[in-house]
Amino acid sequence: MRKIIVVLLFAITAVLPSNAQHDSDDFMSPFDFELFLSGNFGELRSNHFHSGIDFKTQGMVGKPVRCVADGYISRATVQAGGYGLALYVQHDNGYMTVYGHLDRFPAEVQKRIREYQYANETFAVDISLAPDELRVSRGEVLAFAGNTGYSFGPHLHFEVRDSTGNELYDPLKFYGKQIKDSRPPVASKIAIYPLEGFGVVDSSAISRVCSIKNGTIGDTLQVWGRVGFGIKALDYMDGTSNNYGVYRVELYVDDSLRFESRMDNFSFAETRLINAWADYTRYVNGGEWFLRSFIQGNNPLRAVKADDARGVINFDEVRLYKVEYRLSDYHGNSSVYRFCVRGVKKGIPPFAKEGHYLLWFLNNMLEYDAFSLDIPAGELFDNTLLEVGVSEGRYGISRCVSFGSGPIPLWHKAELSLKVDSLAVDSSKLYVKRITKKGGYSVGGKYSGGRVSADVTVLGTFEVAVDTIPPRLLPVRENRWMRNGKVVLAMSDKETAVKSFRGTIDGKFILFKYSSKNGRLELDLKEEGVSRGVHQLRVEAVDACGNIKVYEKKIKY
């Protein structure tokens, strides 16, 4: 197993900037108080890994954020969701740092942001700055921590990247010594995955989950053939009730290392590979994260390494096998979980399902009368037996098409085209809807030649739907507007989501701030320089199908 460890270390070190030293002295703390984390690097999130660490801000908005090293502000962004207000700093030491969910920018950055917003009549901003425009020094107050964007509590999202901004590193390489952590990771469940057509667990080809008690799963399972394992685990730190992702997982069978994961770095191109590593179906259906301890056919994620069998164990002897999981955090705290499985020769049922057997390394094209599906090579994470179902659509526009018994994630996307059986409305109002247990959501789409086509990132159940309903714009606590000097509207769209909005006062553009987490548009009359008197307020919202909603009102300020 020495070869696996050597390759892993090379993969980690090869991507680090050559002029940077991994020492805590490279970066100072962004805060003047003791550091605690609410989220760590590489945590499992929906369709992505957490790309940084989240520093707690003592439950408060407005804490000064200091620049961690000399450099210059290279980029500033404003988003309704995502990082909200964010700054990107290119450092002289070869790294880039990112500061997200800020409450406000420094004066010079804010000036440029506002100029851009009014010149382009937009709330969303993404501007780049040259190296000689806004230099910043180590220890200088860079901004103020907040709760903007897709954040549900005050904190600072902090990232360390390479100079290109595409490679992400664990910031604990620089701040590990400042974080108190004496608590090891804790596992709660083990999953056992017989490979369909090649293995069984307790005579069944269906995967099984066992709870961990007192460091083991209790009963000895009977296995035969090719079987993989997975684990559900969390990490913990001192002085906080938060839980975190596990930095390192090792799987041993009969004292031989068969699989290892270690989350030191990843690129944005790799982040959706979370759906190749994690058990996507269990997460979607039950909200539980299980990480597989074997590698699917198409999973080039550098954080996972395995033996020549890709971590799949071939139980082909009638005997007892010892299985051991070793979990470690960045600070070296570790826990061990041991159990046994017994090899018992059993018949392995063949593939019982019918469908299209798709190879992940080939382009797969399915064409039916009701639909076509084009899956480019490399988009599937493994060879997949795809069941296809076609039924009557609930909207009477197209047939309802389903792929598989559960959602199948893709690395990037595939193109789905659904035939329109009845065109009784304006074709611009049609879109592709993914049907789920909770109702469904739009994946977009464009009508052409009797079909509506859209890119999909997961294979599930789809049909064509129609959206002729404009967005909603409703006043929020209107009686407080003038007293607080703020106009607040609730904006939402039931079908295809709001694509754009624009506010005016007396016919001239006025900046409304928007938060996607609560669906609120907010105009600060004083901040935007609205004079005292009677004014005509107008707000227009447009959804993805071009439906328009206008809210107008005379206000006296």
Coordinates of C-alpha atoms in Angstrom, one line a residue:
M1 CA 0.0 0.0 0.0
R2 CA 3.0 2.3 0.1
K3 CA 2.4 3.2 -3.5
I4 CA -1.0 4.6 -2.8
I5 CA 0.3 6.9 0.0
V6 CA 3.2 8.2 -2.2
V7 CA 0.8 9.0 -5.0
L8 CA -1.6 10.8 -2.7
L9 CA 1.2 13.0 -1.2
F10 CA 2.4 13.8 -4.7
A11 CA -1.1 14.8 -5.8
I12 CA -1.5 17.1 -2.8
T13 CA 1.9 18.8 -3.1
A14 CA 2.1 19.1 -6.8
V15 CA -0.8 21.7 -7.0
L16 CA 0.6 24.1 -4.3
P17 CA 2.1 27.4 -5.4
S18 CA 5.8 27.0 -5.5
N19 CA 6.5 30.3 -3.9
A20 CA 4.2 29.7 -0.9
Q21 CA 5.1 28.3 2.5
H22 CA 2.5 26.3 4.4
D23 CA 3.0 27.9 7.7
S24 CA 0.6 29.8 10.0
D25 CA 2.8 32.9 9.7
D26 CA 1.8 33.3 6.0
F27 CA -1.6 34.5 6.9
M28 CA -2.7 36.4 10.0
S29 CA -6.1 35.9 11.5
P30 CA -9.0 37.9 9.8
F31 CA -10.4 38.7 13.3
D32 CA -9.1 40.2 16.6
F33 CA -10.9 37.5 18.7
E34 CA -10.5 33.8 19.2
L35 CA -11.4 31.7 16.2
F36 CA -14.2 29.1 16.1
L37 CA -15.6 27.4 13.0
S38 CA -19.2 26.8 12.0
G39 CA -18.2 24.9 8.9
N40 CA -15.0 23.3 7.6
F41 CA -13.3 22.7 4.3
G42 CA -14.8 20.0 2.0
E43 CA -18.0 19.5 4.0
L44 CA -20.7 17.8 2.0
R45 CA -23.3 20.2 0.5
S46 CA -26.0 19.8 -2.1
N47 CA -24.1 19.2 -5.4
H48 CA -20.8 20.6 -4.1
F49 CA -18.1 20.5 -1.5
H50 CA -17.8 23.4 0.9
S51 CA -15.1 25.4 -0.7
G52 CA -13.7 27.2 2.4
I53 CA -14.2 27.5 6.2
D54 CA -16.8 29.5 8.0
F55 CA -15.5 31.6 10.9
K56 CA -18.0 32.4 13.6
T57 CA -18.4 36.2 14.3
Q58 CA -19.7 35.9 17.9
G59 CA -23.2 35.9 16.6
M60 CA -22.9 39.5 15.3
V61 CA -23.0 41.4 12.0
G62 CA -20.4 44.2 11.5
K63 CA -17.2 42.7 13.0
P64 CA -14.1 44.1 11.2
V65 CA -12.5 41.7 8.8
R66 CA -8.7 42.1 8.4
C67 CA -6.7 41.4 5.3
V68 CA -4.6 38.3 6.1
A69 CA -1.6 39.3 3.9
D70 CA -0.3 42.0 1.6
G71 CA -1.8 42.1 -1.8
Y72 CA -4.6 43.8 -3.8
I73 CA -8.3 43.6 -4.2
S74 CA -8.8 41.8 -7.5
R75 CA -12.5 41.3 -7.6
A76 CA -15.8 42.4 -5.9
T77 CA -19.2 40.7 -6.3
V78 CA -22.7 41.3 -5.2
Q79 CA -25.2 38.5 -5.4
A80 CA -28.8 37.9 -4.2
G81 CA -27.7 34.4 -3.1
G82 CA -24.4 32.7 -3.1
Y83 CA -21.7 34.7 -1.2
G84 CA -23.8 37.8 -1.1
L85 CA -21.2 40.6 -0.8
A86 CA -17.7 39.2 -1.4
L87 CA -14.2 40.4 -1.9
Y88 CA -11.3 38.6 -3.6
V89 CA -7.7 39.5 -2.7
Q90 CA -4.7 38.4 -4.7
H91 CA -1.7 38.2 -2.4
D92 CA 2.0 38.8 -3.0
N93 CA 2.7 35.3 -1.6
G94 CA 1.0 33.6 -4.6
Y95 CA -2.4 32.8 -3.0
M96 CA -5.8 34.3 -3.4
T97 CA -8.2 34.7 -0.5
V98 CA -12.0 35.1 -0.6
Y99 CA -14.2 36.8 2.0
G100 CA -17.9 36.0 1.6
H101 CA -21.3 37.1 3.2
L102 CA -19.9 40.5 4.0
D103 CA -22.1 43.2 5.5
R104 CA -20.4 46.1 3.7
F105 CA -17.4 46.9 1.6
P106 CA -14.6 49.5 2.3
A107 CA -15.5 53.0 1.0
E108 CA -13.5 52.9 -2.3
V109 CA -14.9 49.5 -3.3
Q110 CA -18.4 50.5 -2.3
K111 CA -18.1 53.6 -4.5
R112 CA -17.1 51.5 -7.5
I113 CA -19.9 49.0 -6.8
R114 CA -22.6 51.8 -6.8
E115 CA -21.2 53.3 -9.9
Y116 CA -21.5 50.0 -11.7
Q117 CA -25.0 49.3 -10.4
Y118 CA -26.4 52.6 -11.6
A119 CA -24.4 52.6 -14.9
N120 CA -25.8 49.1 -15.7
E121 CA -29.1 49.4 -13.8
T122 CA -28.5 46.2 -11.9
F123 CA -28.2 44.9 -8.3
A124 CA -25.9 42.0 -9.2
V125 CA -22.3 43.0 -9.7
D126 CA -19.0 41.2 -10.6
I127 CA -16.1 43.6 -11.2
S128 CA -12.4 43.0 -11.6
L129 CA -9.7 45.4 -10.5
A130 CA -6.1 45.8 -11.7
P131 CA -3.1 45.1 -9.4
D132 CA -2.3 48.8 -9.0
E133 CA -5.8 50.0 -8.2
L134 CA -6.6 48.9 -4.6
R135 CA -3.6 47.7 -2.7
V136 CA -4.2 46.3 0.8
S137 CA -1.8 45.5 3.6
R138 CA -1.6 42.8 6.1
G139 CA -3.8 43.7 9.1
E140 CA -5.7 46.4 7.3
V141 CA -9.5 46.4 7.9
L142 CA -10.7 45.0 4.6
A143 CA -14.5 44.8 5.2
F144 CA -17.1 44.0 7.8
A145 CA -18.6 40.5 8.4
G146 CA -22.2 40.0 7.7
N147 CA -25.0 37.6 6.8
T148 CA -25.6 38.4 3.1
G149 CA -26.3 36.0 0.3
Y150 CA -27.2 32.4 1.0
S151 CA -26.2 32.7 4.6
F152 CA -28.5 31.8 7.6
G153 CA -26.5 33.3 10.4
P154 CA -23.7 35.9 10.8
H155 CA -20.3 34.4 9.8
L156 CA -17.4 34.9 7.4
H157 CA -16.9 32.4 4.6
F158 CA -13.2 32.3 4.0
E159 CA -11.3 30.6 1.1
V160 CA -7.7 30.1 0.2
R161 CA -7.1 29.5 -3.6
D162 CA -4.2 29.5 -6.0
S163 CA -3.5 32.6 -8.0
T164 CA -5.9 31.4 -10.8
G165 CA -8.8 31.1 -8.4
N166 CA -9.6 27.6 -9.6
E167 CA -7.8 25.4 -7.0
L168 CA -9.0 25.5 -3.4
Y169 CA -7.0 24.6 -0.3
D170 CA -8.0 23.8 3.2
P171 CA -7.4 27.0 5.2
L172 CA -6.7 25.0 8.3
K173 CA -3.2 24.6 6.8
F174 CA -2.8 28.2 7.9
Y175 CA -5.2 28.4 10.9
G176 CA -5.1 24.9 12.3
K177 CA -2.9 26.0 15.3
Q178 CA -5.5 28.7 16.2
I179 CA -8.4 26.3 16.3
K180 CA -9.0 24.2 19.5
D181 CA -9.9 20.7 18.6
S182 CA -9.5 17.6 20.8
R183 CA -12.6 15.8 19.7
P184 CA -12.4 12.9 17.2
P185 CA -14.8 12.2 14.4
V186 CA -17.9 10.0 15.2
A187 CA -19.5 7.5 12.8
S188 CA -23.1 6.5 13.2
K189 CA -23.9 4.1 10.4
I190 CA -22.2 1.8 7.9
A191 CA -23.7 1.0 4.4
I192 CA -22.9 -2.2 2.6
Y193 CA -23.3 -2.1 -1.2
P194 CA -23.4 -5.5 -3.1
L195 CA -22.6 -4.8 -6.8
E196 CA -25.7 -5.8 -8.7
G197 CA -25.1 -9.0 -10.6
F198 CA -21.8 -9.6 -8.8
G199 CA -22.4 -9.7 -5.0
V200 CA -24.9 -10.2 -2.2
V201 CA -25.3 -9.3 1.5
D202 CA -27.3 -11.7 3.6
S203 CA -28.4 -13.3 0.3
S204 CA -29.8 -10.0 -1.1
A205 CA -28.5 -7.8 -3.9
I206 CA -30.0 -4.8 -2.1
S207 CA -27.7 -2.5 -0.2
R208 CA -28.1 -2.5 3.6
V209 CA -27.5 0.1 6.3
C210 CA -26.3 -0.9 9.9
S211 CA -26.2 1.4 12.9
I212 CA -23.0 1.6 14.9
K213 CA -23.2 0.9 18.6
N214 CA -20.2 0.7 20.9
G215 CA -17.8 1.0 17.9
T216 CA -19.2 -1.8 15.9
I217 CA -22.3 -2.8 13.9
G218 CA -23.2 -5.8 16.1
D219 CA -24.4 -8.8 14.1
T220 CA -21.9 -10.4 11.7
L221 CA -23.2 -10.0 8.1
Q222 CA -23.0 -12.7 5.5
V223 CA -21.4 -11.6 2.3
W224 CA -20.4 -13.1 -1.0
G225 CA -18.9 -11.7 -4.2
R226 CA -18.0 -8.1 -4.9
V227 CA -19.2 -5.7 -2.2
G228 CA -18.4 -2.1 -1.3
F229 CA -18.8 -0.2 1.9
G230 CA -19.8 3.3 2.9
I231 CA -19.9 5.3 6.1
K232 CA -21.9 8.1 7.7
A233 CA -19.8 10.2 10.0
L234 CA -19.3 13.7 11.4
D235 CA -16.5 15.6 13.1
Y236 CA -16.7 17.9 16.1
M237 CA -14.5 20.6 17.7
D238 CA -14.0 22.2 21.1
G239 CA -16.2 25.1 22.3
T240 CA -19.0 24.7 19.8
S241 CA -22.0 22.5 19.1
N242 CA -21.5 22.5 15.3
N243 CA -20.6 19.4 13.4
Y244 CA -18.2 19.2 10.4
G245 CA -17.1 17.0 7.6
V246 CA -14.5 14.3 8.2
Y247 CA -11.0 15.2 6.9
R248 CA -9.7 11.6 6.5
V249 CA -11.3 8.2 6.1
E250 CA -9.4 4.9 5.8
L251 CA -10.9 1.5 5.1
Y252 CA -8.9 -1.7 6.0
V253 CA -9.9 -5.3 5.3
D254 CA -7.8 -7.9 7.1
D255 CA -5.4 -5.1 8.0
S256 CA -4.8 -4.1 4.4
L257 CA -5.6 -0.5 3.3
R258 CA -8.2 -0.7 0.6
F259 CA -9.5 2.9 0.4
E260 CA -8.5 6.3 1.6
S261 CA -10.1 9.8 1.4
R262 CA -8.3 12.9 2.4
M263 CA -9.7 16.4 1.8
D264 CA -6.8 18.7 1.4
N265 CA -7.7 20.5 -1.9
F266 CA -10.0 20.3 -4.9
S267 CA -10.8 22.3 -7.9
F268 CA -14.1 23.8 -9.0
A269 CA -14.1 21.3 -11.9
E270 CA -14.2 18.5 -9.3
T271 CA -16.9 19.9 -6.9
R272 CA -19.9 18.1 -8.5
L273 CA -17.9 14.8 -8.1
I274 CA -19.5 14.8 -4.6
N275 CA -22.3 13.0 -6.4
A276 CA -19.9 10.3 -7.5
W277 CA -18.4 9.8 -4.1
A278 CA -21.5 10.2 -1.9
D279 CA -24.6 8.0 -2.1
Y280 CA -26.7 10.5 -4.0
T281 CA -29.9 8.6 -3.8
R282 CA -29.8 8.2 0.0
Y283 CA -29.1 11.9 0.4
V284 CA -32.0 13.0 -1.9
N285 CA -34.5 10.5 -0.5
G286 CA -33.5 10.5 3.1
G287 CA -31.2 13.5 3.8
E288 CA -28.4 11.3 5.0
W289 CA -24.8 11.6 3.7
F290 CA -23.0 8.3 3.2
L291 CA -19.6 8.4 1.7
R292 CA -18.7 5.4 -0.4
S293 CA -15.4 3.7 0.4
F294 CA -15.0 2.6 -3.2
I295 CA -14.6 4.4 -6.4
Q296 CA -17.1 4.4 -9.2
G297 CA -16.0 4.0 -12.8
N298 CA -16.0 7.7 -13.5
N299 CA -14.8 9.5 -10.4
P300 CA -11.4 11.3 -10.9
L301 CA -11.7 13.2 -7.6
R302 CA -8.2 13.5 -6.3
A303 CA -9.3 13.3 -2.7
V304 CA -10.1 9.6 -3.0
K305 CA -7.5 6.8 -3.5
A306 CA -8.0 3.0 -3.6
D307 CA -6.3 -0.2 -4.4
D308 CA -6.4 -1.9 -7.8
A309 CA -9.9 -3.1 -7.2
R310 CA -11.0 0.6 -6.6
G311 CA -11.9 -0.3 -3.0
V312 CA -14.5 -3.0 -4.0
I313 CA -13.9 -6.1 -1.9
N314 CA -14.2 -9.6 -3.5
F315 CA -15.4 -11.9 -0.7
D316 CA -14.7 -15.2 -2.4
E317 CA -13.6 -17.3 0.6
V318 CA -15.7 -19.1 3.2
R319 CA -14.3 -17.4 6.3
L320 CA -14.4 -14.5 8.6
Y321 CA -13.1 -11.1 7.3
K322 CA -12.1 -8.2 9.6
V323 CA -13.2 -4.7 8.5
E324 CA -11.9 -1.6 10.1
Y325 CA -12.6 2.1 9.6
R326 CA -10.2 4.7 10.8
L327 CA -11.4 8.3 10.9
S328 CA -9.2 11.4 11.5
D329 CA -9.6 15.1 11.6
Y330 CA -7.1 17.7 10.6
H331 CA -5.7 17.9 14.1
G332 CA -5.0 14.2 14.3
N333 CA -7.8 13.2 16.5
S334 CA -8.9 9.8 15.4
S335 CA -11.5 7.1 16.0
V336 CA -11.6 3.4 15.0
Y337 CA -14.6 1.2 14.2
R338 CA -14.2 -2.5 13.8
F339 CA -16.6 -5.2 12.7
C340 CA -16.6 -8.6 10.9
V341 CA -18.3 -10.0 7.9
R342 CA -18.5 -13.7 7.1
G343 CA -17.9 -15.0 3.6
V344 CA -20.8 -17.5 3.0
K345 CA -21.1 -18.9 -0.5
K346 CA -24.5 -17.8 -1.9
G347 CA -26.1 -17.6 -5.3
I348 CA -25.8 -14.2 -6.9
P349 CA -28.9 -13.2 -8.8
P350 CA -28.3 -11.8 -12.3
F351 CA -29.5 -8.4 -13.5
A352 CA -33.3 -8.6 -13.3
K353 CA -34.1 -5.2 -14.8
E354 CA -34.5 -4.3 -18.4
G355 CA -33.5 -1.1 -20.0
H356 CA -30.6 0.7 -21.8
Y357 CA -27.2 -0.3 -20.5
L358 CA -25.2 3.0 -20.8
L359 CA -21.4 3.0 -20.7
W360 CA -20.0 6.1 -18.9
F361 CA -17.1 6.6 -21.3
L362 CA -19.3 6.7 -24.4
N363 CA -21.7 9.2 -25.8
N364 CA -25.2 7.8 -25.1
M365 CA -28.1 8.9 -27.3
L366 CA -31.7 7.7 -26.7
E367 CA -34.4 8.6 -29.3
Y368 CA -38.1 7.9 -28.8
D369 CA -41.1 9.5 -30.4
A370 CA -41.8 11.3 -27.2
F371 CA -38.3 12.5 -26.4
S372 CA -34.6 12.4 -27.1
L373 CA -31.8 12.3 -24.5
D374 CA -28.2 13.1 -25.4
I375 CA -25.7 12.2 -22.6
P376 CA -22.1 13.2 -23.6
A377 CA -19.3 10.8 -22.7
G378 CA -18.0 11.2 -19.2
E379 CA -21.3 12.7 -17.8
L380 CA -22.4 9.5 -16.0
F381 CA -20.4 8.5 -13.0
D382 CA -20.6 4.8 -13.7
N383 CA -22.0 2.3 -16.2
T384 CA -25.8 2.6 -15.7
L385 CA -28.8 0.4 -16.5
L386 CA -31.3 3.1 -17.4
E387 CA -35.0 2.2 -17.3
V388 CA -37.2 4.4 -19.4
G389 CA -40.9 5.1 -18.7
V390 CA -43.3 7.1 -20.9
S391 CA -46.8 8.0 -19.6
E392 CA -49.6 10.5 -20.0
G393 CA -48.5 14.0 -19.0
R394 CA -50.5 15.8 -16.3
Y395 CA -50.4 19.1 -18.2
G396 CA -51.7 17.7 -21.5
I397 CA -48.7 19.3 -23.4
S398 CA -46.3 16.4 -23.7
R399 CA -45.8 12.9 -22.4
C400 CA -44.2 12.4 -18.9
V401 CA -40.8 10.7 -19.3
S402 CA -39.0 9.0 -16.4
F403 CA -35.4 7.7 -16.3
G404 CA -34.7 5.1 -13.6
S405 CA -36.4 4.4 -10.3
G406 CA -34.4 7.1 -8.6
P407 CA -32.5 10.2 -9.5
I408 CA -29.3 9.7 -11.4
P409 CA -26.8 12.6 -11.1
L410 CA -24.6 13.8 -13.9
W411 CA -21.2 15.4 -13.7
H412 CA -22.3 18.4 -15.7
K413 CA -25.3 18.1 -18.0
A414 CA -27.2 16.2 -20.7
E415 CA -29.6 17.6 -23.3
L416 CA -33.3 16.5 -23.0
S417 CA -35.8 17.3 -25.7
L418 CA -39.5 16.6 -25.2
K419 CA -42.0 16.4 -28.0
V420 CA -45.0 18.9 -27.7
D421 CA -48.2 17.0 -28.4
S422 CA -50.5 20.0 -28.0
L423 CA -49.6 23.7 -28.5
A424 CA -52.5 25.7 -27.2
V425 CA -50.5 28.5 -25.8
D426 CA -47.7 30.9 -26.8
S427 CA -44.6 28.6 -27.2
S428 CA -42.5 31.1 -25.2
K429 CA -44.5 30.1 -22.1
L430 CA -43.4 26.4 -22.3
Y431 CA -40.6 25.0 -20.1
V432 CA -39.3 21.6 -19.0
K433 CA -40.4 20.7 -15.5
R434 CA -38.7 18.1 -13.3
I435 CA -41.4 16.2 -11.3
T436 CA -40.4 15.4 -7.7
K437 CA -42.2 14.2 -4.6
K438 CA -42.5 17.8 -3.5
G439 CA -44.1 18.9 -6.8
G440 CA -41.2 19.8 -9.0
Y441 CA -39.3 22.7 -10.5
S442 CA -38.3 24.3 -13.8
V443 CA -35.1 23.3 -15.5
G444 CA -35.6 25.9 -18.2
G445 CA -36.1 25.1 -21.8
K446 CA -36.6 26.6 -25.3
Y447 CA -39.2 25.7 -27.9
S448 CA -38.1 24.9 -31.4
G449 CA -39.5 22.6 -34.1
G450 CA -42.2 21.0 -32.1
R451 CA -40.0 20.3 -29.1
V452 CA -38.9 21.9 -25.8
S453 CA -35.2 21.3 -25.1
A454 CA -33.3 21.9 -21.8
D455 CA -30.1 20.9 -20.2
V456 CA -30.5 18.7 -17.2
T457 CA -28.0 17.9 -14.4
V458 CA -29.9 14.9 -13.0
L459 CA -31.9 12.2 -14.7
G460 CA -35.4 11.9 -13.1
T461 CA -38.9 12.5 -14.3
F462 CA -39.8 15.3 -16.7
E463 CA -42.5 16.8 -18.8
V464 CA -43.4 20.1 -20.5
A465 CA -45.3 22.6 -18.4
V466 CA -46.7 26.1 -19.1
D467 CA -46.1 29.3 -17.2
T468 CA -48.5 32.2 -18.0
I469 CA -48.6 33.5 -14.4
P470 CA -46.5 36.6 -13.7
P471 CA -44.4 36.9 -10.6
R472 CA -45.8 38.2 -7.3
L473 CA -44.9 41.6 -5.9
L474 CA -46.5 42.4 -2.6
P475 CA -45.8 45.2 -0.1
V476 CA -44.4 44.2 3.3
R477 CA -45.5 46.2 6.3
E478 CA -46.3 49.2 4.1
N479 CA -47.4 51.3 7.1
R480 CA -43.8 51.3 8.3
W481 CA -42.2 52.4 5.0
M482 CA -42.0 56.1 5.6
R483 CA -41.2 55.7 9.3
N484 CA -38.3 53.4 8.6
G485 CA -37.3 55.1 5.3
K486 CA -37.4 51.8 3.6
V487 CA -39.6 50.3 0.9
V488 CA -39.9 46.5 1.2
L489 CA -41.6 44.2 -1.3
A490 CA -41.9 40.4 -1.3
M491 CA -41.0 39.0 -4.7
S492 CA -41.6 35.4 -5.8
D493 CA -42.6 33.3 -8.8
K494 CA -44.4 30.0 -8.6
E495 CA -43.3 28.3 -11.8
T496 CA -40.0 29.4 -13.5
A497 CA -38.5 31.9 -11.0
V498 CA -37.8 35.6 -11.4
K499 CA -35.3 36.3 -14.1
S500 CA -34.9 40.1 -13.6
F501 CA -36.3 43.1 -11.8
R502 CA -36.0 46.9 -12.1
G503 CA -37.2 49.7 -9.8
T504 CA -37.7 53.4 -10.6
I505 CA -38.6 56.5 -8.7
D506 CA -40.2 59.1 -10.9
G507 CA -39.1 57.2 -14.0
K508 CA -35.4 57.0 -13.1
F509 CA -33.6 53.8 -12.0
I510 CA -33.3 53.3 -8.3
L511 CA -31.3 50.6 -6.6
F512 CA -33.4 47.9 -4.8
K513 CA -31.3 45.3 -2.9
Y514 CA -32.5 41.7 -3.2
S515 CA -32.1 38.7 -0.9
S516 CA -33.0 35.3 -2.4
K517 CA -33.1 33.6 1.0
N518 CA -36.2 35.6 2.1
G519 CA -37.4 36.9 -1.3
R520 CA -37.3 40.5 -0.2
L521 CA -36.7 43.6 -2.3
E522 CA -35.6 46.6 -0.2
L523 CA -35.1 50.2 -1.1
D524 CA -33.3 52.5 1.4
L525 CA -34.7 55.9 0.5
K526 CA -32.1 57.9 2.4
E527 CA -29.1 55.8 1.2
E528 CA -30.3 56.1 -2.4
G529 CA -30.7 59.9 -2.1
V530 CA -34.4 60.2 -2.6
S531 CA -35.6 63.7 -1.8
R532 CA -38.4 64.5 0.5
G533 CA -41.8 64.8 -1.2
V534 CA -44.3 62.8 -3.2
H535 CA -42.8 60.3 -5.7
Q536 CA -44.0 57.7 -8.1
L537 CA -42.6 54.3 -7.3
R538 CA -42.6 51.5 -9.9
V539 CA -41.1 48.0 -9.7
E540 CA -41.2 45.5 -12.6
A541 CA -40.4 41.8 -12.2
V542 CA -40.0 39.4 -15.2
D543 CA -39.9 35.6 -14.9
A544 CA -38.0 33.1 -17.1
C545 CA -41.0 32.8 -19.5
G546 CA -41.4 36.5 -20.0
N547 CA -44.4 37.1 -17.8
I548 CA -44.3 40.6 -16.3
K549 CA -45.6 41.9 -13.0
V550 CA -45.6 45.7 -12.3
Y551 CA -46.1 47.3 -8.9
E552 CA -46.8 51.0 -8.8
K553 CA -47.6 53.4 -6.0
K554 CA -47.3 57.0 -5.0
I555 CA -45.3 57.4 -1.9
K556 CA -44.8 60.5 0.3
Y557 CA -41.4 60.6 1.9

